[in-house]
XYZ file of C-alpha atoms in Angstrom:
599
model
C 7.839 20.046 62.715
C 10.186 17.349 61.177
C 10.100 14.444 63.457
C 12.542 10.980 63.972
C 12.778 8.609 66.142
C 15.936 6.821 66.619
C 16.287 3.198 68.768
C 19.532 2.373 69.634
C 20.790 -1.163 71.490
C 24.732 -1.374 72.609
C 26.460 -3.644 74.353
C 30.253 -4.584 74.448
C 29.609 -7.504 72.768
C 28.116 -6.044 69.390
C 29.554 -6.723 66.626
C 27.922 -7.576 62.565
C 29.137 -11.060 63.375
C 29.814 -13.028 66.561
C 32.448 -15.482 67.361
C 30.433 -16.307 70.933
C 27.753 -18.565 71.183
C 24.673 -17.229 73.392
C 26.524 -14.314 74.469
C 25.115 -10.776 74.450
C 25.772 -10.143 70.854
C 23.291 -13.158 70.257
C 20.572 -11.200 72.422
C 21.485 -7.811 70.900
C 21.389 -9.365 67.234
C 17.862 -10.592 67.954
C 16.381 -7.471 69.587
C 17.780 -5.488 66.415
C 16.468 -8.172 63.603
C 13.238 -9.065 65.548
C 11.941 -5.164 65.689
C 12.913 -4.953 62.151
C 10.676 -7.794 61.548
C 8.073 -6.654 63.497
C 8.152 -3.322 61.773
C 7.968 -5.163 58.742
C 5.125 -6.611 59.465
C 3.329 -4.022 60.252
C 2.965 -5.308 64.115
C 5.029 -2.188 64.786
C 2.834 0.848 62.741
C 4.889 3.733 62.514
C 4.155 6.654 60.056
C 7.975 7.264 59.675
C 9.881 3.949 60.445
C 12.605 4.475 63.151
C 16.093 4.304 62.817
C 17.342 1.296 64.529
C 21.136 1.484 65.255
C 23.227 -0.815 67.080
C 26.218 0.357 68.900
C 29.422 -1.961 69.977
C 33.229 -1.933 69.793
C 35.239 -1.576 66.870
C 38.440 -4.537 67.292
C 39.828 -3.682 63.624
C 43.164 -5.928 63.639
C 44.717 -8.127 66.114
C 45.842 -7.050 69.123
C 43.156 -3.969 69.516
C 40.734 -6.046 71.724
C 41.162 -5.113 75.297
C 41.008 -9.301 75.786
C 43.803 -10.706 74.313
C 42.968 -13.714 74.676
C 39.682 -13.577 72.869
C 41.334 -11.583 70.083
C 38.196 -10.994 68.470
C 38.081 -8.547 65.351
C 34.922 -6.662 63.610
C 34.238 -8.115 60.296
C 31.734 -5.335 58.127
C 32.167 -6.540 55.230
C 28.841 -7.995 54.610
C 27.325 -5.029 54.806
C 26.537 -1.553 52.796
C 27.902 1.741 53.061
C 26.085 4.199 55.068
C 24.318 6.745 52.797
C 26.246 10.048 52.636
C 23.663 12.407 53.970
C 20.895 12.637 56.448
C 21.451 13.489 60.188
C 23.270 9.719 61.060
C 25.761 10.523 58.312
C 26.256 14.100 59.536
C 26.179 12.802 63.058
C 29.212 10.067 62.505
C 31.024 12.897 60.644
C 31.244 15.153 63.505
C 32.075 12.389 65.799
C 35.322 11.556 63.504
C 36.158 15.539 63.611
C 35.870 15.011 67.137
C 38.050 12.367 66.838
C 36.049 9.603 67.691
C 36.838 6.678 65.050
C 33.343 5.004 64.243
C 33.328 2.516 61.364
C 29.327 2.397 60.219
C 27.601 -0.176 58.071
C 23.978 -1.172 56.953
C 22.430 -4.345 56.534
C 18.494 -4.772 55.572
C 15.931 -6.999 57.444
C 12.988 -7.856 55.435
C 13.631 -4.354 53.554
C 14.205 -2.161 57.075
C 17.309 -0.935 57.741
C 19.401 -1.759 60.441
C 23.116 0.832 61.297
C 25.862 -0.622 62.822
C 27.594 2.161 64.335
C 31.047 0.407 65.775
C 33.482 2.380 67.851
C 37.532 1.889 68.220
C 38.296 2.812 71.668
C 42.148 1.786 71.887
C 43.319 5.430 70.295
C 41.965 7.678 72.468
C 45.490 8.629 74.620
C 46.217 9.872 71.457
C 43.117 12.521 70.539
C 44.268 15.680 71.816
C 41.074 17.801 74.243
C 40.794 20.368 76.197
C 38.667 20.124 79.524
C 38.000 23.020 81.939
C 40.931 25.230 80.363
C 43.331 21.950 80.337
C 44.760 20.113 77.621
C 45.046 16.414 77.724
C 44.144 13.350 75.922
C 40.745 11.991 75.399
C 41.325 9.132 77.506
C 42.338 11.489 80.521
C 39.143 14.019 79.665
C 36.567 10.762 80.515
C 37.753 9.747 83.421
C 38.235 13.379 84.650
C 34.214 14.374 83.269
C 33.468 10.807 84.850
C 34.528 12.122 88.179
C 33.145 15.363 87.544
C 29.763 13.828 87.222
C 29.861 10.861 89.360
C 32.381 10.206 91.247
C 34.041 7.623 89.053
C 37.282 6.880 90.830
C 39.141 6.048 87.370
C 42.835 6.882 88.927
C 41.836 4.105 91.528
C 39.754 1.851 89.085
C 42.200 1.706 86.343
C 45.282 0.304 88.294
C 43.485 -2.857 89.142
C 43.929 -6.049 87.851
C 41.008 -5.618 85.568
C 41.976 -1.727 84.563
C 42.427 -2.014 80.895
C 39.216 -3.838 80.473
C 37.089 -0.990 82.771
C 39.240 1.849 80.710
C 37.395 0.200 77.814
C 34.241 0.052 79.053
C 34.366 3.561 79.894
C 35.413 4.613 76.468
C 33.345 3.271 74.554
C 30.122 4.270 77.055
C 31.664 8.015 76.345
C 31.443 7.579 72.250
C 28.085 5.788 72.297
C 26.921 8.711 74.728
C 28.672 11.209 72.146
C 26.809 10.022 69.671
C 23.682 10.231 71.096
C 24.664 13.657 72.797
C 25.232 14.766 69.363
C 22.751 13.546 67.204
C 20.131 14.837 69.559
C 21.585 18.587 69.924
C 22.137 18.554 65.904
C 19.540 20.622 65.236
C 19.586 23.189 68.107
C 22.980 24.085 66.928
C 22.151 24.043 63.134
C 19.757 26.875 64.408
C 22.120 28.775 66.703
C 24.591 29.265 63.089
C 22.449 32.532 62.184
C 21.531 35.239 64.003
C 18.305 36.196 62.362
C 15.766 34.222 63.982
C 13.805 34.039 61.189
C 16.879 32.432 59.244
C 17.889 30.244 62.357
C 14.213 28.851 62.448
C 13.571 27.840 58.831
C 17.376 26.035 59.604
C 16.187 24.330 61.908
C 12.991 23.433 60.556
C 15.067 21.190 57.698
C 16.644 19.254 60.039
C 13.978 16.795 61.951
C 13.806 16.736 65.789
C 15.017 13.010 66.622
C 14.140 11.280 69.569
C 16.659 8.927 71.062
C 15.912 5.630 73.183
C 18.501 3.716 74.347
C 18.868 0.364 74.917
C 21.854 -0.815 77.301
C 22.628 -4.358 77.588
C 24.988 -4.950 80.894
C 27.785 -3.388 82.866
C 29.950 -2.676 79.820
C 27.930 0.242 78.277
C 25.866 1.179 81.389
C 27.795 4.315 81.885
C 26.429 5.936 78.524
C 23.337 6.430 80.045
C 24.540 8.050 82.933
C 26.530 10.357 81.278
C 23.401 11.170 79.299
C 21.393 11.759 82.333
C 24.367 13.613 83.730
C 23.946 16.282 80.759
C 20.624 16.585 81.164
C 19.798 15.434 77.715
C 15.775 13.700 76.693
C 16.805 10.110 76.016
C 14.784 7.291 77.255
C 16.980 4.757 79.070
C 16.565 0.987 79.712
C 19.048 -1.119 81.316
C 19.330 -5.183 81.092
C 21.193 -7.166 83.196
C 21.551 -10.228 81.935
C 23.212 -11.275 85.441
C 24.828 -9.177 88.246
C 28.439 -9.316 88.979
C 28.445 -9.775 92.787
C 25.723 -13.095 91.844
C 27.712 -14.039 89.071
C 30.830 -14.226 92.264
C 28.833 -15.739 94.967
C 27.344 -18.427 92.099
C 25.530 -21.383 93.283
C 25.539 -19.419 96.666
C 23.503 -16.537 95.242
C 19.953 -18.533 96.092
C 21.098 -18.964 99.335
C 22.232 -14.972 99.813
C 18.627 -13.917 98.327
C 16.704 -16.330 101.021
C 18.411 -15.238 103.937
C 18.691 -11.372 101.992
C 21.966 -11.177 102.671
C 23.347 -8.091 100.702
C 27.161 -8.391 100.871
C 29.356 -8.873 98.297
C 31.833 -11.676 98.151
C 35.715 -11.207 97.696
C 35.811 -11.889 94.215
C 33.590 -9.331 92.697
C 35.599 -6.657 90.609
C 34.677 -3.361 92.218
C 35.621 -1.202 89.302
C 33.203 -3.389 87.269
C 30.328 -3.402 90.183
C 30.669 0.177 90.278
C 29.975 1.000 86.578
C 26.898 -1.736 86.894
C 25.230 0.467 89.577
C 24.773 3.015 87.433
C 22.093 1.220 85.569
C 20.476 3.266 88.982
C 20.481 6.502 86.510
C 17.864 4.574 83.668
C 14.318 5.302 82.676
C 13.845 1.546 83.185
C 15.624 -1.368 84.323
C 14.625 -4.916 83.389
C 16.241 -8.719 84.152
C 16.155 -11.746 81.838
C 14.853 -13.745 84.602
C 13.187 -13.357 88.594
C 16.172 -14.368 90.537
C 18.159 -11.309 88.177
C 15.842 -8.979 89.305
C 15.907 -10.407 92.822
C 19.511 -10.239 92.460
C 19.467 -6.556 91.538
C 17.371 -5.675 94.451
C 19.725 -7.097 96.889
C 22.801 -6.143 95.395
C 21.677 -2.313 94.523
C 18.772 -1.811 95.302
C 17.386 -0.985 92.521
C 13.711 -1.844 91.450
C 13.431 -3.952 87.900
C 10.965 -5.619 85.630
C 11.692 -9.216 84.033
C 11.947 -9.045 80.446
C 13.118 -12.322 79.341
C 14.912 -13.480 76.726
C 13.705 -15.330 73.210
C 15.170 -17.151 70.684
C 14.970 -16.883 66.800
C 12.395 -19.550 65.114
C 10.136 -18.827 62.890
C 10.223 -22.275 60.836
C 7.785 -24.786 62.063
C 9.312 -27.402 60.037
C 12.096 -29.841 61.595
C 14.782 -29.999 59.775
C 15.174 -34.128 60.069
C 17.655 -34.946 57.151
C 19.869 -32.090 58.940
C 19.483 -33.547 61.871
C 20.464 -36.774 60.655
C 23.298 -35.773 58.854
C 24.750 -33.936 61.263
C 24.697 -37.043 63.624
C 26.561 -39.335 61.338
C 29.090 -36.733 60.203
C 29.862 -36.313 64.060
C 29.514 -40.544 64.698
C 31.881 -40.844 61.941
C 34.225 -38.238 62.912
C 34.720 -39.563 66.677
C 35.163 -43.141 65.461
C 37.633 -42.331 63.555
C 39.379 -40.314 65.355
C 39.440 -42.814 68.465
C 40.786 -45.232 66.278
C 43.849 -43.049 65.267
C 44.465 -41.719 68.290
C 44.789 -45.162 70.857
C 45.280 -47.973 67.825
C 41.887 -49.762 68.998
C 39.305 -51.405 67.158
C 36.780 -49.623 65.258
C 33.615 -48.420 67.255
C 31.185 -48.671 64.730
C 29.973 -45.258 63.828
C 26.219 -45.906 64.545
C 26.858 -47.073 67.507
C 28.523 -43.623 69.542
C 25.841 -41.529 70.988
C 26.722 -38.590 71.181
C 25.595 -35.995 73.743
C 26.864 -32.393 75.260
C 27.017 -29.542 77.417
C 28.134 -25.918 76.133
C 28.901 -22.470 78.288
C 31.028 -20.610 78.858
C 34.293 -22.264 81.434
C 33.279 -21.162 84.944
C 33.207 -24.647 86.562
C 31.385 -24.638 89.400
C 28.866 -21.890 88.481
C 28.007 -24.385 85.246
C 27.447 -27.123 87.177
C 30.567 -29.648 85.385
C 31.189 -31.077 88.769
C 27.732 -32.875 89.087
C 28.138 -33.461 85.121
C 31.009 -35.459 85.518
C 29.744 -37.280 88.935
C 25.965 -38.188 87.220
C 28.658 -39.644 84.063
C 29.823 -42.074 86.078
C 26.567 -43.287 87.195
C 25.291 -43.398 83.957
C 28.509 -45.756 82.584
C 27.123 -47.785 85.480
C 23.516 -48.165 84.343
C 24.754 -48.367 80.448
C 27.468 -51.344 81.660
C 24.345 -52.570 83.569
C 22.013 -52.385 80.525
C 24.800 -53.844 78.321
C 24.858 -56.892 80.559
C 21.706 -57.531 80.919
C 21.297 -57.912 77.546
C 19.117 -54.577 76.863
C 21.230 -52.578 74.971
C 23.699 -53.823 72.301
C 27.562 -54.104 73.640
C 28.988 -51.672 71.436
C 27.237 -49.007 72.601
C 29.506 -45.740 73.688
C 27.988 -42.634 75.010
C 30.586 -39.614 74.375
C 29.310 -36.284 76.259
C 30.867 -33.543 74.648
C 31.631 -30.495 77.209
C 32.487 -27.587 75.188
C 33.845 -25.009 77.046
C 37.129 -22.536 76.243
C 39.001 -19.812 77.241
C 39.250 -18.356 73.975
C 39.600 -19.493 70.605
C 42.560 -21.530 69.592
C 44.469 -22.012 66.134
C 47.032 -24.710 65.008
C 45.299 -27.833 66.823
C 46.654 -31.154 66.665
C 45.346 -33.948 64.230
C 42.456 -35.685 65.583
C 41.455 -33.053 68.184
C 39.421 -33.537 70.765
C 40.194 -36.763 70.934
C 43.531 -35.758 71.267
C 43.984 -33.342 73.570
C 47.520 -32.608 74.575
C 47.574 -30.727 78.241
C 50.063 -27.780 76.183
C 47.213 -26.525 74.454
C 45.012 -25.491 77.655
C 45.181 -22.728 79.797
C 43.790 -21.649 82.597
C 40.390 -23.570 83.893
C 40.518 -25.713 80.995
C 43.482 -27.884 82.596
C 41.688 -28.213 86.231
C 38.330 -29.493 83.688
C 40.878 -31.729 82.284
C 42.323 -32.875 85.335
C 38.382 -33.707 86.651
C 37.943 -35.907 83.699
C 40.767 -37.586 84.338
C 40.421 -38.606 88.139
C 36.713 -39.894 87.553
C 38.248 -42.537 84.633
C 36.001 -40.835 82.261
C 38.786 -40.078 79.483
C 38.479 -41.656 75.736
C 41.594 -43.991 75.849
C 39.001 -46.710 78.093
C 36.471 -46.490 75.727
C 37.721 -48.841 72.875
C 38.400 -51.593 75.144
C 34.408 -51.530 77.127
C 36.437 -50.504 80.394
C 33.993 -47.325 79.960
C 30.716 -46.977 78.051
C 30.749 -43.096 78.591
C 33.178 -40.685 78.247
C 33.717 -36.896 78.722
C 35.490 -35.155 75.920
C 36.472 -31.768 77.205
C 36.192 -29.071 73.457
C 38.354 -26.324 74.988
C 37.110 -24.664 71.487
C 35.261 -21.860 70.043
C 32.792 -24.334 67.506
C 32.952 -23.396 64.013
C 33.021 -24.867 60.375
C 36.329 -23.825 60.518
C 37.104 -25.325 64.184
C 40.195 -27.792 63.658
C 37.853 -30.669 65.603
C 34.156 -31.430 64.223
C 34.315 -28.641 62.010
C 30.779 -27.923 62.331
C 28.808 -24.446 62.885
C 27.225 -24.309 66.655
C 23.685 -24.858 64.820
C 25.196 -28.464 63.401
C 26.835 -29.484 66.330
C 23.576 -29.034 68.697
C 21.393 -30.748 65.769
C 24.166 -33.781 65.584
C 23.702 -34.583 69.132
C 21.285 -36.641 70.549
C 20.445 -34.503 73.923
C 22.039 -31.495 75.727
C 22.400 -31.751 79.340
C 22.855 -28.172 81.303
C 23.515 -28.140 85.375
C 24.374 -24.909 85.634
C 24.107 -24.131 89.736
C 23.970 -20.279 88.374
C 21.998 -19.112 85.577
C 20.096 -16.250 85.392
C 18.978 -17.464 81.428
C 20.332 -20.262 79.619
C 19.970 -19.594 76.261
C 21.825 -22.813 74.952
C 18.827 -24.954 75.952
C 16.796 -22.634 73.670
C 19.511 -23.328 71.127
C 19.197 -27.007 71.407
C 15.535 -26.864 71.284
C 15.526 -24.758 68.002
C 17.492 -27.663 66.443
C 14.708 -30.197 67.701
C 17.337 -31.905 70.296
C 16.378 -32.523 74.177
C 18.202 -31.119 76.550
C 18.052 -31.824 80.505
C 18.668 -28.279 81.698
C 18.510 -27.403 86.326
C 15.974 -25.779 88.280
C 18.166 -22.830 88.486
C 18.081 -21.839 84.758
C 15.519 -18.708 84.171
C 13.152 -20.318 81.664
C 12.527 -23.514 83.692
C 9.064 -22.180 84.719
C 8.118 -21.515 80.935
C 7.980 -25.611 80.586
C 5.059 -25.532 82.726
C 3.181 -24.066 79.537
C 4.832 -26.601 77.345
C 2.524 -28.471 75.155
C 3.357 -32.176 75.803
C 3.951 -35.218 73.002
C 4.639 -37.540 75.373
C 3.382 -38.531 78.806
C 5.836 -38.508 82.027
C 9.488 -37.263 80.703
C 9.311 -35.162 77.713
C 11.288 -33.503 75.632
C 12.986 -31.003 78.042
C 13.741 -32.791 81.768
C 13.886 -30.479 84.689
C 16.562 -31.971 87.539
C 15.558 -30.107 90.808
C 19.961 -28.695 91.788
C 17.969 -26.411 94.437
C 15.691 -28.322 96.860
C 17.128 -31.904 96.077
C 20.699 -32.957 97.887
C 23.397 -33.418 96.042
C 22.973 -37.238 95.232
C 19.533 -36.918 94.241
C 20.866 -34.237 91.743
C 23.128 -36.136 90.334
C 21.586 -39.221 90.273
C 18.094 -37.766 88.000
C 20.610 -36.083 86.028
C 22.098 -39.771 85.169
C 18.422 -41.094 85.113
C 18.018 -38.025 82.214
C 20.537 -38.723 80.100
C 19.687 -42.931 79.998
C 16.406 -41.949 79.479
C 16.856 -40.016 76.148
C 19.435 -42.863 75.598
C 17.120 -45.807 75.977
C 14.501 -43.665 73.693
C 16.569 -42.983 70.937
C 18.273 -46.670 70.760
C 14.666 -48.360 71.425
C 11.679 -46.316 69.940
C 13.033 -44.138 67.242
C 9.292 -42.686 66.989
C 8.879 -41.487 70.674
C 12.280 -40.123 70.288
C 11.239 -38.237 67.668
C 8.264 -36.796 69.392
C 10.739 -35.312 72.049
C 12.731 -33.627 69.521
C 9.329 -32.177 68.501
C 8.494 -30.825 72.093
C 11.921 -29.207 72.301
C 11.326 -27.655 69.121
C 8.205 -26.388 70.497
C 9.268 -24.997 73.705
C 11.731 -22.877 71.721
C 8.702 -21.706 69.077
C 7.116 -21.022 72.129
C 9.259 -18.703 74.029
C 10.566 -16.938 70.353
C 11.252 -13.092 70.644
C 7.826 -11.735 69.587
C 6.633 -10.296 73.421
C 10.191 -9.268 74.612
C 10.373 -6.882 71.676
C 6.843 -5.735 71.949
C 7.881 -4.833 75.583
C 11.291 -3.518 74.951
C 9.509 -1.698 72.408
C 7.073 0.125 74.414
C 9.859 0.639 77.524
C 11.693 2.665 74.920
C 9.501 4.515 73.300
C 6.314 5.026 75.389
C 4.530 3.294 72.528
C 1.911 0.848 73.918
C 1.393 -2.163 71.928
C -1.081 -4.508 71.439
C-alpha cells in the first residue's frame, strides 16, 4: 500500500514573511527550514521524504487582519505555484469547493520542499452551510459544531472585548482542521465512489494512505486539534506553549504563584482566550519552551508537559566583523546627526556614541523597562564619574535604544527617534515615554554633558525601510555594542539569541528560559563574559538594578579600553547562540510527531 507522511506546523502567526521580530512566525519558520535541512542531510532518513506544510492566516489587503493595528498582510510572492496534482493539490481544491479560501505556495530548502498553505478567515459569514438540517453561514456552523463538541461558549465568547480576535482564532483552527480532516479521509472516499469492491479497491490503492502530524504552536490554533480528536480522526498532536495566558497576566508575579502553587487566575486574563488554550488538554503531546512554562501549565491546567526549547538559526562559524563594524558607524553617524538637527547643539562626534538596546514586545512591567530605566541612571552616574576622573574621554554618550511598538507606523517625522513627537504614540508607548522623561534620561541633555546616557524610546517595527535607522533587525543588533534584557517574565527570550548570532553581548535576567544553558557556555574570558546573568529573582530590587548598571559599564569600559577582550565577548555570544542552534529541538519535535526515534 501507497504510503505518505505529511508534517504540518500552524500557528496564527505564519506567514512566508514576518513583519515581527522573535515572534512565533520566527519559531515556526525555523522548525519548517531546520527539518528540511535535516532531511537534507540525511540526519532525517526517510524512504519517501514527508510533506512538510505550514499552516497560518491569509491577511490579503488591508483591513482583513483581525488586528488593525498591526495591519499585517501575506506577501507569497517569493514563492512557486503549487503543482496541479497529487493529493495536497486535490486536497486545497476541495477545501475552496467547500468554500474555504486557501492561497498555497512552495518554497525549496536545500532542494526539499516546503507548502505554505495560508487561510483567509474574514469571509466566512458569507459561505452558505448546512448543519444538522439548518442553513446558516460558516461562521455560525463553527461555533455551533464547537459547542456541539466541547462546549465552546462562542455566543458568550464572541461579545467580549477580545471577540473578533477569538472568532478568528476559531476560524482558522476549523480550516487548518478541514484540511487535515480532508486530506486524511481522501482516499476512503475515493474508494466509497464505486460499488464494486474490486473497482473501489484498486481506487483506492492509487491514492497513498497519508499520515498527518500536527504541530500547534499556542492558543491561536489549539482548537484544530481538538476538533480533530473530536472526529475521531488518526493525527498525532503536539501542542507548544510558548507562554500561558493567565502567567503572561500575573507577570513578574507568576514565580511567586508557582512557589506558593497558587492556581488562580488573575483579573486580567481573557477567558475566551484561556479557554481555547486548555484545549491543548486534547494533544498527543504537550511541550514548553522553557521549565517555568511547563510549571506554568501544570498550575494553570493541569496538564502534564515536556520542555522542548527553543533554537536559533546559525550555521556560520565565521563573525561577520566588517558587518559588525559597519553597522556601528552607520548607526553612530545616524544619531549624531540627527541630535544635532533636532536640539541645534554641537556635534557629538560619531565615534564617540555607544550605542546599546533593549527589544520586545511593549508590555512594561512584564519586560522589565522599569529597572532599565532606574539601572540608566546609575550608569550616567558611574560614566559622569569615569568622565571625571579622567578614565574615559568627555565626549563619551551612551544612547540605549528601547525598541518597543504597538504596531508599525508610516509617515514619521524627519530625524525620528530622536524626534519623537508625543502625537505619534499610542497606547503604552506614551506612559514609556512619560518614564523617560521623569528620570531626565531624554536626548535634548545629552549635547550639553548634563547626561552621558540616554533612553531613546523606537516605538517602531525595525526595518530597512523603517523611517529611523533604516536598518533590518539583523543590522541593528550587530550595530550595537551590547543588548541588555530585564524581562521580570519570560518564558524564552529569543532576542538574546538574536544578539548573540550577530556576535553582540547582551545582559539578559535570571527569569529568561535559556539562562541555565550559559552554564555550558564555553568561556573566552575569565569573570564576566560575553552574556551577564543579573539575578531579578533572589536579589532585591536595588541589587537588580544596580548589577544591571555594573553590566552595561562593564561592556562599556571593554569596548572603549581593550578592543581585543571586547572582541572575545562578541565571540562567546556568538557561541552561546551556535550552541543552543535548532538541531535537538527538531530531532525531538521530530520524533513527538511522528513516533520516529532519532539518533
Amino acid at each position: 500500500m501507497l504510503e505518505s507522511k505529511c508534517i504540518i506546523i500552524a500557528g496564527e502567526e505564519a506567514g512566508p514573511k514576518s513583519n515581527k521580530m522573535g515572534g512565533i512566525w520566527n519559531v515556526i519558520d525555523a522548525e519548517a527550514k531546520n527539518l528540511a535541512n535535516l532531511i537534507s542531510k540525511g540526519i532525517i532518513d526517510e524512504q519517501k521524504v514527508p510533506y512538510i506544510i505550514v499552516a497560518g492566516p491569509y491577511y490579503g489587503h488591508t483591513g482583513s487582519d483581525w488586528n488593525k493595528g498591526q495591519n499585517r498582510i501575506t506577501d507569497m510572492s517569493g514563492l512557486e505555484e503549487i503543482e496541479s496534482e497529487g493529493e495536497i493539490f486535490e486536497t486545497v481544491e476541495e477545501l475552496k469547493r467547500k468554500g474555504i479560501d486557501v492561497h498555497p505556495g512552495i518554497e525549496y530548502v536545500r532542494g526539499v520542499k516546503i507548502i505554505h498553505l495560508m487561510f483567509r478567515t474574514d469571509d466566512f459569514c458569507r459561505v452558505s452551510r448546512e448543519y444538522k438540517g439548518n442553513e446558516m453561514c460558516l461562521a455560525s456552523m463553527i461555533k455551533a459544531e464547537a459547542f456541539d463538541f466541547i462546549g465552546l461558549d462562542s455566543m458568550t465568547y464572541e461579545s467580549m472585548g477580545n471577540g473578533m480576535e477569538y472568532t478568528h482564532y476559531l476560524n482558522l483552527s476549523y480550516a487548518i482542521s478541514e484540511f487535515v480532516r480532508t486530506l486524511v479521509t481522501a482516499r476512503e472516499k475515493r474508494s466509497q465512489k464505486y460499488e464494486d469492491e474490486a473497482i473501489s479497491e484498486f481506487a483506492a490503492s492509487l491514492m497513498p494512505a497519508v499520515h498527518v502530524s500536527l504541530h500547534c504552536h499556542e492558543f491561536g490554533v489549539f482548537y484544530a486539534l481538538a476538533r480533530l480528536k473530536k472526529l475521531g480522526l488518526s493525527v498525532k498532536t503536539v501542542a507548544t506553549y510558548h507562554a500561558t495566558l493567565p502567567g503572561r497576566s500575573s507577570g513578574h508575579r507568576s514565580i511567586q504563584k508557582i512557589r506558593e502553587n497558587d492556581s488562580s487566575w488573575d483579573s486580567g486574563v481573557p477567558v475566551n482566550h484561556a479557554k481555547l488554550e486548555s484545549l491543548s488538554a486534547y494533544a498527543d503531546v504537550v511541550t514548553a519552551v522553557g521549565d517555568s512554562t511547563r510549571k506554568e501549565i501544570k498550575l494553570f491546567y493541569g496538564i502534564d508537559s515536556v520542555v522542548v526549547r527553543n533554537g536559533i538559526d546559525k550555521e556560520d562559524e565565521e563573525i561577520e566583523w566588517e558587518k559588525k563594524t559597519m553597522c556601528r558607524q552607520k548607526i553612530q553617524s545616524s544619531l549624531s546627526e540627527k541630535i544635532y538637527n533636532v536640539f541645534d547643539s554641537k556635534t557629538i562626534p560619531p565615534d564617540r556614541i555607544i550605542p546599546i538596546f533593549s527589544i520586545s514586545r511593549i508590555e512594561i512591567e512584564n519586560k522589565g523597562y522599569p529597572d532599565l530605566l532606574d539601572s540608566l541612571l546609575l550608569l550616567d552616574r558611574m560614566v559622569k564619574t569615569e568622565i571625571d576622573a579622567g578614565y574615559l574621554d568627555e565626549n563619551y554618550r551612551v544612547i540605549c535604544f528601547i525598541i518597543a511598538a504597538h504596531g508599525p507606523k508610516t509617515n514619521l517625522p524627519d530625524n525620528f527617534p530622536v524626534n519623537l513627537p508625543e502625537e505619534i504614540l499610542v497606547g503604552e508607548e506614551i506612559r514609556l515615554q512619560q518614564m523617560i522623561k521623569a528620570r531626565g534620561l531624554e536626548c535634548s541633555k545629552i549635547p550639553d554633558g548634563s547626561r552621558h546616557v540616554a533612553a531613546v524610546l523606537y516605538p517602531q517595527w525595525i526595518s530597512d525601510h523603517d523611517g529611523g535607522l533604516n536598518l533590518r533587525p539583523d543590522e541593528f543588533m550587530a550595530g550595537c555594542i551590547a543588548g541588555v534584557f530585564p524581562s521580570k517574565y519570560e518564558p524564552f527570550l529569543l532576542t538574546g539569541l538574536e544578539a548573540g548570532k550577530e556576535s553582540t553581548p547582551s545582559i539578559v535576567s535570571k527569569i529568561c528560559g535559556f539562562s541555565d544553558a550559559l552554564k555550558t557556555l564555553k568561556r573566552l574570558v575569565m569573570g564576566m563574559g560575553g552574556v551577564i546573568v543579573v539575578d531579578n529573582i533572589n536579589s532585591s530590587y536595588l541589587e537588580s538594578i544596580a548589577d544591571y548598571a555594573l553590566a552595561m559599564d562593564y561592556f562599556i569600559d571593554t569596548y572603549t579600553d581593550d578592543k581585543v577582550k571586547y572582541n572575545l565577548l562578541c565571540q562567546e555570544a556568538n557561541l552561546l547562540a551556535r550552541d543552543m542552534n535548532w538541531e535537538e529541538p527538531i530531532k525531538t519535535y521530530y520524533e513527538l510527531l511522528t513516533g520516529t526515534r532519532m539518533e
